[in-house]
Short mmCIF file of C-alpha atoms in Angstrom, two decimals:
data_model
loop_
_atom_site.label_atom_id
_atom_site.label_comp_id
_atom_site.label_asym_id
_atom_site.label_seq_id
_atom_site.Cartn_x
_atom_site.Cartn_y
_atom_site.Cartn_z
CA MET A 1 -67.33 -2.28 4.57
CA ARG A 2 -67.95 -5.86 3.93
CA PRO A 3 -71.11 -6.58 6.17
CA LEU A 4 -72.73 -4.01 3.66
CA SER A 5 -71.48 -5.04 0.16
CA TRP A 6 -73.08 -8.74 1.55
CA CYS A 7 -76.35 -6.84 2.80
CA LEU A 8 -76.69 -5.42 -0.93
CA TYR A 9 -75.77 -8.32 -2.64
CA LEU A 10 -78.13 -9.66 -0.32
CA PHE A 11 -81.05 -7.63 -1.66
CA PHE A 12 -80.54 -6.91 -5.25
CA ALA A 13 -80.14 -10.80 -6.41
CA PRO A 14 -82.58 -12.67 -5.16
CA PHE A 15 -84.82 -10.02 -7.47
CA CYS A 16 -81.60 -9.75 -10.60
CA CYS A 17 -82.51 -13.74 -9.79
CA PHE A 18 -86.33 -13.78 -10.37
CA HIS A 19 -86.41 -11.45 -13.08
CA LEU A 20 -84.07 -13.18 -15.63
CA VAL A 21 -85.55 -16.61 -14.66
CA GLN A 22 -89.27 -15.22 -15.17
CA GLN A 23 -87.68 -13.47 -18.86
CA ASN A 24 -86.87 -17.38 -19.34
CA ARG A 25 -89.95 -18.25 -18.74
CA TYR A 26 -91.75 -16.03 -21.33
CA ASN A 27 -89.21 -16.72 -23.80
CA THR A 28 -89.74 -20.55 -23.08
CA ALA A 29 -93.15 -20.09 -23.28
CA THR A 30 -93.28 -18.27 -26.29
CA GLN A 31 -91.64 -21.21 -27.94
CA LEU A 32 -93.75 -23.63 -27.02
CA GLU A 33 -95.99 -21.73 -28.45
CA SER A 34 -94.91 -21.34 -31.76
CA ILE A 35 -94.30 -24.83 -31.84
CA ALA A 36 -97.93 -25.83 -30.86
CA ARG A 37 -99.14 -23.65 -33.69
CA SER A 38 -97.10 -25.26 -35.86
CA VAL A 39 -98.78 -28.13 -35.31
CA ARG A 40 -101.73 -27.59 -34.64
CA GLU A 41 -104.21 -27.94 -38.31
CA PRO A 42 -102.85 -31.34 -38.85
CA LEU A 43 -103.17 -32.88 -35.88
CA SER A 44 -107.41 -31.21 -35.16
CA ALA A 45 -107.37 -32.72 -39.04
CA ALA A 46 -105.99 -36.16 -37.43
CA ILE A 47 -108.63 -35.74 -34.05
CA LEU A 48 -111.29 -34.54 -36.08
CA LYS A 49 -110.98 -38.26 -38.03
CA ALA A 50 -110.22 -39.63 -34.64
CA ASP A 51 -106.98 -40.99 -36.75
CA ILE A 52 -105.15 -41.88 -33.41
CA PRO A 53 -101.76 -43.32 -35.32
CA GLU A 54 -101.48 -40.17 -37.77
CA ALA A 55 -102.25 -37.71 -34.50
CA GLU A 56 -98.99 -39.84 -33.19
CA THR A 57 -97.33 -39.68 -36.37
CA ILE A 58 -97.29 -35.38 -36.13
CA LEU A 59 -96.57 -35.13 -32.54
CA ALA A 60 -93.32 -37.20 -33.17
CA ARG A 61 -92.34 -34.60 -35.90
CA ILE A 62 -92.08 -32.05 -32.97
CA GLN A 63 -88.55 -31.15 -32.82
CA PRO A 64 -87.91 -30.83 -29.19
CA ALA A 65 -84.58 -28.87 -29.57
CA GLY A 66 -83.86 -29.64 -26.23
CA VAL A 67 -87.30 -27.42 -25.04
CA VAL A 68 -90.10 -29.74 -25.42
CA SER A 69 -90.06 -32.85 -23.08
CA ARG A 70 -93.15 -33.89 -23.35
CA ALA A 71 -96.63 -33.27 -25.85
CA ASP A 72 -100.68 -34.27 -24.68
CA VAL A 73 -103.41 -33.95 -26.01
CA VAL A 74 -106.11 -33.94 -23.81
CA LEU A 75 -109.89 -33.79 -23.89
CA PRO A 76 -112.21 -31.28 -23.36
CA ASN A 77 -113.23 -33.65 -20.22
CA GLN A 78 -109.59 -34.05 -19.16
CA PHE A 79 -109.17 -37.43 -20.50
CA GLN A 80 -106.00 -37.96 -21.93
CA ALA A 81 -105.76 -39.18 -25.08
CA LEU A 82 -102.39 -39.26 -25.98
CA ARG A 83 -98.75 -38.40 -24.64
CA MET A 84 -95.21 -38.21 -26.30
CA SER A 85 -92.26 -38.03 -24.58
CA PHE A 86 -89.32 -37.29 -26.01
CA ILE A 87 -86.60 -35.99 -23.58
CA PRO A 88 -86.24 -38.30 -20.51
CA GLU A 89 -87.66 -36.90 -17.00
CA ARG A 90 -84.83 -35.77 -14.51
CA SER A 91 -84.69 -34.91 -11.40
CA VAL A 92 -85.47 -31.49 -9.99
CA PRO A 93 -85.20 -30.49 -6.31
CA VAL A 94 -88.99 -29.74 -4.80
CA THR A 95 -87.92 -26.06 -3.64
CA VAL A 96 -86.57 -24.93 -7.24
CA THR A 97 -89.90 -26.13 -7.85
CA ARG A 98 -92.26 -24.19 -5.94
CA LEU A 99 -89.89 -21.49 -5.78
CA PHE A 100 -89.92 -20.61 -10.28
CA GLU A 101 -93.23 -22.62 -10.85
CA LEU A 102 -91.46 -25.31 -12.82
CA PRO A 103 -92.17 -26.89 -15.05
CA VAL A 104 -93.28 -24.80 -17.81
CA GLN A 105 -96.11 -25.45 -19.77
CA ILE A 106 -99.19 -24.07 -22.33
CA SER A 107 -101.60 -25.43 -23.46
CA LEU A 108 -103.48 -24.54 -26.60
CA PRO A 109 -107.44 -25.40 -27.77
CA VAL A 110 -107.15 -27.56 -30.93
CA TYR A 111 -110.28 -26.22 -32.84
CA SER A 112 -112.42 -27.96 -35.84
CA LEU A 113 -111.15 -26.59 -39.28
CA GLU A 114 -114.63 -25.95 -40.06
CA ARG A 115 -115.76 -22.52 -38.72
CA PRO A 116 -119.02 -23.15 -36.91
CA ALA A 117 -120.53 -20.53 -35.35
CA ASN A 118 -120.44 -21.50 -31.68
CA PRO A 119 -116.97 -23.37 -32.01
CA GLN A 120 -115.73 -26.06 -29.48
CA PRO A 121 -112.18 -27.16 -29.19
CA LEU A 122 -111.80 -31.24 -29.97
CA ALA A 123 -109.47 -31.17 -27.91
CA TYR A 124 -106.55 -29.88 -25.92
CA LEU A 125 -102.53 -29.47 -26.95
CA VAL A 126 -100.57 -29.15 -23.82
CA LEU A 127 -96.86 -28.89 -24.06
CA GLN A 128 -94.41 -28.94 -21.65
CA ALA A 129 -91.13 -28.26 -20.79
CA ASP A 130 -87.99 -29.48 -19.67
CA SER A 131 -87.83 -28.60 -15.99
CA PHE A 132 -83.83 -29.68 -15.70
CA ARG A 133 -82.98 -26.99 -18.51
CA MET A 134 -84.84 -24.92 -16.39
CA TYR A 135 -83.25 -25.84 -13.13
CA LYS A 136 -79.35 -25.11 -15.29
CA PHE A 137 -81.13 -22.01 -15.96
CA VAL A 138 -81.10 -21.03 -12.62
CA MET A 139 -78.47 -22.14 -11.47
CA SER A 140 -75.79 -21.18 -13.93
CA THR A 141 -78.11 -17.77 -13.10
CA LEU A 142 -77.04 -17.83 -9.61
CA SER A 143 -73.39 -18.70 -10.09
CA THR A 144 -73.34 -15.07 -12.35
CA LEU A 145 -74.55 -13.43 -10.02
CA VAL A 146 -72.27 -14.49 -7.47
CA THR A 147 -69.26 -14.09 -9.82
CA ILE A 148 -70.24 -11.27 -10.35
CA TYR A 149 -70.98 -10.26 -6.93
CA LEU A 150 -66.78 -11.53 -6.13
CA LEU A 151 -65.29 -9.65 -9.61
CA LEU A 152 -67.40 -6.05 -8.00
CA SER A 153 -66.51 -7.02 -4.39
CA LEU A 154 -62.65 -7.47 -5.79
CA MET A 155 -62.73 -4.28 -8.02
CA LEU A 156 -64.35 -1.84 -4.99
CA THR A 157 -61.63 -3.92 -2.76
CA VAL A 158 -58.96 -2.51 -5.04
CA ALA A 159 -60.71 1.29 -5.99
CA ILE A 160 -60.81 1.70 -1.78
CA THR A 161 -57.33 0.39 -1.29
CA TRP A 162 -56.25 2.65 -3.74
CA CYS A 163 -58.11 5.50 -2.54
CA MET A 164 -57.48 4.87 1.41
CA ASN A 165 -53.63 5.20 0.20
CA ARG A 166 -53.91 8.07 -1.54
CA LEU A 167 -55.85 9.80 1.10
CA ILE A 168 -54.90 9.17 3.98
CA VAL A 169 -52.23 5.93 4.43
CA HIS A 170 -49.59 8.11 2.43
CA PRO A 171 -49.97 11.83 3.73
CA LEU A 172 -50.12 10.24 7.42
CA ARG A 173 -46.33 8.09 5.94
CA LYS A 174 -45.08 11.37 4.60
CA ILE A 175 -46.20 13.46 7.91
CA ALA A 176 -44.82 10.19 10.14
CA ARG A 177 -41.67 10.58 8.12
CA GLU A 178 -41.14 14.23 8.55
CA LEU A 179 -41.73 14.11 12.22
CA ASN A 180 -39.13 11.53 12.86
CA ASP A 181 -36.71 13.01 10.62
CA ILE A 182 -37.03 16.83 12.53
CA PRO A 183 -33.14 17.98 14.07
CA PRO A 184 -33.54 18.09 17.76
CA GLN A 185 -32.13 21.80 17.63
CA GLU A 186 -35.63 22.20 15.25
CA LEU A 187 -38.37 20.36 17.44
CA THR A 188 -39.51 23.62 18.73
CA GLY A 189 -41.79 25.62 17.33
CA HIS A 190 -41.49 22.85 13.77
CA GLN A 191 -44.31 23.92 11.59
CA LEU A 192 -45.92 20.67 9.46
CA ALA A 193 -46.69 21.58 5.79
CA LEU A 194 -51.00 21.46 5.00
CA PRO A 195 -51.36 18.58 3.13
CA ARG A 196 -52.84 20.00 -0.60
CA LEU A 197 -56.19 17.64 -0.74
CA HIS A 198 -56.92 17.46 3.52
CA HIS A 199 -57.74 21.31 4.00
CA ASP A 200 -60.79 20.40 5.21
CA ASP A 201 -60.48 16.83 7.01
CA GLU A 202 -59.29 15.03 9.84
CA ILE A 203 -55.58 15.14 8.81
CA GLY A 204 -55.82 19.02 8.07
CA MET A 205 -57.47 18.48 11.46
CA LEU A 206 -54.84 16.60 12.56
CA VAL A 207 -52.14 19.21 11.20
CA ARG A 208 -53.41 22.71 12.01
CA SER A 209 -53.78 21.23 15.37
CA TYR A 210 -50.26 20.22 15.38
CA ASN A 211 -49.09 23.15 14.80
CA LEU A 212 -51.39 25.64 16.68
CA ASN A 213 -49.73 23.29 19.50
CA GLN A 214 -46.44 24.16 18.02
CA GLN A 215 -46.31 27.33 18.27
CA ILE A 216 -48.20 27.35 22.11
CA ALA A 217 -45.14 25.16 22.78
CA GLN A 218 -42.22 27.73 21.08
CA ARG A 219 -44.21 30.20 23.05
CA HIS A 220 -44.61 29.26 26.18
CA SER A 221 -40.53 27.68 25.68
CA ILE A 222 -39.97 32.01 24.92
CA GLU A 223 -42.34 32.94 27.91
CA GLN A 224 -40.17 30.17 29.97
CA ASN A 225 -36.54 31.57 28.59
CA ASP A 226 -38.18 35.35 29.35
CA HIS A 227 -39.19 34.31 32.32
CA ALA A 228 -35.18 32.40 33.49
CA MET A 229 -33.84 35.74 32.70
CA ARG A 230 -35.93 37.77 35.02
CA PHE A 231 -35.90 38.43 38.70
CA PRO A 232 -39.34 37.28 40.12
CA VAL A 233 -41.27 39.90 41.81
CA SER A 234 -40.08 43.14 39.10
CA GLU A 235 -39.91 41.35 36.73
CA LEU A 236 -36.17 43.23 35.82
CA PRO A 237 -33.59 41.13 34.07
CA ASN A 238 -31.73 38.71 36.68
CA LYS A 239 -27.45 38.38 36.71
CA ALA A 240 -27.38 36.17 34.46
CA PHE A 241 -28.52 38.63 32.24
CA LEU A 242 -26.33 41.09 33.13
CA MET A 243 -23.34 39.12 32.99
CA GLY A 244 -24.11 38.81 29.16
CA LEU A 245 -24.74 42.42 29.14
CA LEU A 246 -21.17 43.11 30.85
CA GLU A 247 -19.15 40.55 28.41
CA GLN A 248 -20.94 42.04 25.10
CA VAL A 249 -19.22 45.61 26.45
CA VAL A 250 -15.75 43.97 27.42
CA THR A 251 -15.86 42.34 23.85
CA ARG A 252 -17.13 45.69 22.05
CA GLN A 253 -14.50 47.98 24.65
CA GLN A 254 -17.30 50.38 24.97
CA THR A 255 -17.02 53.05 27.45
CA THR A 256 -19.37 52.86 30.16
CA ALA A 257 -20.38 52.65 33.91
CA LEU A 258 -21.55 49.82 36.30
CA MET A 259 -23.02 51.01 39.35
CA ILE A 260 -24.50 48.91 42.46
CA VAL A 261 -27.07 49.52 44.31
CA THR A 262 -27.74 47.93 47.97
CA CYS A 263 -31.13 48.48 49.12
CA GLU A 264 -30.53 48.06 53.56
CA THR A 265 -34.66 49.05 53.93
CA LEU A 266 -35.11 45.45 51.92
CA ARG A 267 -32.70 43.39 53.59
CA ASP A 268 -33.90 44.50 56.75
CA THR A 269 -37.59 44.71 56.12
CA ALA A 270 -37.31 40.32 55.64
CA GLY A 271 -39.98 38.94 58.58
CA VAL A 272 -40.91 42.29 60.05
CA LEU A 273 -42.82 43.76 56.27
CA LYS A 274 -45.51 41.20 55.41
CA GLU A 275 -44.77 39.71 51.66
CA THR A 276 -47.61 42.20 50.13
CA GLN A 277 -46.04 44.78 51.74
CA ARG A 278 -42.30 44.72 50.29
CA GLU A 279 -43.70 43.37 47.15
CA ILE A 280 -45.23 47.16 46.99
CA LEU A 281 -42.09 49.17 48.76
CA LEU A 282 -39.89 46.81 45.77
CA LEU A 283 -41.86 47.66 42.95
CA THR A 284 -42.06 51.28 44.12
CA LEU A 285 -38.13 51.59 44.38
CA VAL A 286 -37.93 49.94 40.62
CA GLU A 287 -39.96 52.17 39.27
CA LYS A 288 -38.03 55.11 41.20
CA LEU A 289 -35.04 53.86 39.90
CA LYS A 290 -36.16 53.78 36.42
CA SER A 291 -37.48 57.61 36.89
CA VAL A 292 -33.81 58.79 36.94
CA LEU A 293 -32.43 56.62 34.10
CA ALA A 294 -31.93 57.03 30.87
CA PRO A 295 -33.34 55.10 27.54
CA ARG A 296 -30.40 53.70 27.39
CA MET A 297 -29.67 52.52 30.77
CA VAL A 298 -30.61 48.76 31.73
CA LEU A 299 -31.61 48.58 35.32
CA THR A 300 -31.08 44.78 36.46
CA GLN A 301 -31.45 43.72 40.20
CA VAL A 302 -28.81 40.69 41.09
CA SER A 303 -30.21 39.48 44.88
CA GLY A 304 -33.11 40.26 46.90
CA PHE A 305 -31.98 43.87 47.76
CA ASP A 306 -29.52 44.50 45.17
CA PHE A 307 -29.50 45.97 41.98
CA ALA A 308 -26.91 46.92 39.09
CA ILE A 309 -27.05 49.85 36.73
CA ILE A 310 -25.36 49.65 33.16
CA ALA A 311 -25.35 53.20 32.45
CA HIS A 312 -24.53 53.25 28.90
CA GLY A 313 -23.78 57.13 27.83
CA VAL A 314 -21.84 57.70 30.72
CA LYS A 315 -18.24 59.37 29.28
CA GLU A 316 -16.62 60.67 32.17
CA PRO A 317 -16.64 59.79 36.78
CA TRP A 318 -18.11 62.84 37.04
CA HIS A 319 -21.36 62.18 35.30
CA ALA A 320 -20.98 58.82 36.74
CA ILE A 321 -21.44 60.63 40.09
CA THR A 322 -23.93 62.27 39.44
CA LEU A 323 -26.41 59.63 38.52
CA GLY A 324 -25.32 58.17 41.52
CA GLN A 325 -26.44 61.25 43.76
CA GLN A 326 -29.66 61.42 42.20
CA VAL A 327 -30.24 57.59 42.35
CA LEU A 328 -29.68 58.68 45.66
CA THR A 329 -31.84 60.84 46.81
CA VAL A 330 -35.23 59.55 45.27
CA ILE A 331 -34.33 56.26 47.02
CA ASN A 332 -34.16 58.02 50.39
CA GLU A 333 -37.30 60.24 49.93
CA ARG A 334 -39.50 58.95 52.37
CA LEU A 335 -42.75 56.27 51.31
CA PRO A 336 -45.53 55.04 52.92
CA ILE A 337 -46.21 51.59 52.58
CA GLU A 338 -50.29 51.20 54.21
CA SER A 339 -50.14 52.55 57.16
CA ILE A 340 -46.66 52.80 57.38
CA GLN A 341 -43.98 55.14 56.62
CA LEU A 342 -40.12 54.68 55.54
CA ARG A 343 -37.44 56.60 53.96
CA PRO A 344 -35.74 53.78 52.19
CA SER A 345 -31.85 53.89 52.62
CA CYS A 346 -28.97 52.23 50.09
CA SER A 347 -25.34 52.51 49.54
CA ILE A 348 -24.04 52.62 45.78
CA GLY A 349 -20.58 51.64 44.51
CA VAL A 350 -20.24 52.85 40.55
CA ALA A 351 -17.03 51.22 38.54
CA MET A 352 -16.39 52.80 35.42
CA PHE A 353 -14.71 50.78 31.90
CA LEU A 354 -12.74 53.10 30.04
CA ARG A 355 -11.58 51.76 26.56
CA ARG A 356 -8.15 52.50 26.66
CA PRO A 357 -5.00 50.51 24.16
CA ASP A 358 -2.90 48.80 27.39
CA GLY A 359 -5.43 46.09 28.03
CA ARG A 360 -7.05 47.14 31.66
CA GLY A 361 -10.58 47.10 29.95
CA ALA A 362 -10.02 42.67 29.80
CA LEU A 363 -8.52 43.22 33.87
CA TRP A 364 -11.13 45.84 35.14
CA SER A 365 -14.53 42.36 33.86
CA ARG A 366 -12.10 39.73 35.27
CA ARG A 367 -12.90 42.10 38.49
CA LEU A 368 -16.60 42.62 38.23
CA ARG A 369 -16.42 38.64 38.12
CA ARG A 370 -15.22 38.63 41.53
CA LEU A 371 -17.08 41.25 41.86
CA TYR A 372 -21.21 39.54 42.07
CA ARG A 373 -19.67 36.17 43.11
CA PRO A 374 -22.45 35.55 45.90
CA PRO A 375 -20.66 36.70 49.44
CA GLN A 376 -19.77 34.05 51.03
CA ARG A 377 -16.74 34.05 48.53
#
């Protein structure tokens, strides 16, 4: 910002300075001409009579008023007849003299009072302005321009600083404080409010990018949590999810059945079938299990070959046994895997939770926990 202001100042200051100096030169020349015309007629009479003392007296009556420094009477043959100095000449820098064409002087012809057909000037009255006075005006003009520049720079600096604080610093400070005050539990998915005057600038873009990244991070976190509660490949709820559901069943004292399905074929084919073939086998068995379950029932996978079914809606043991037989039937069907014909086999265990007032539900829940500990325990 400062180099630009200096360039503008260096570009406009000379024009302003020369304009003001030329205006002052014009005013000075006008004053000199007015003074010369006021003494031209009596001076013409004195020159016509060749009365030098009278001419000197007439020139001495000129009121310099700080403008006229010297008055000369020059004959047509360039002979200097008279010279009258009013103000002592003071030195002016040569550069200023050449640059502003100092001193300012006028030459006014003096004619005879008798009006001949072809009037010829008797002499020329040359009035010269005070160069030092013009020099002081030039320096005063430059000082004024420098002062104006400094004042404008100060005003622009204050205005730009205020605008930057209002439009940039304060919104960024507000955003920084809001981010600093976010509770840890609300950090994921936190959204910033878009500032009122920054819908289409970089701060608005920053806020929108932050909000978008927070939304993406929140979705990613949800997906991670979702994957953490699901078993790989089959995407079925895992053991942690199952235990949470069982806790809810026990807490609510709901009558339901738990069915454990162990597929020996999945266990025995490890190392025999390719990984892709085992995945096909697993997904096919999962689809078959889902086909015999009601929409309310939950199918989970607790290990590479163990499945658990929470059979909501099963109220009687015979209903659970019937469901187990249906599961055995559908799993034992012949299953082609590429060029291999498999007949999967499985084992099923069933446990019932009956709502009774004697507290056996809580005891049965503890047995379930022992049931789902790893085999080595």
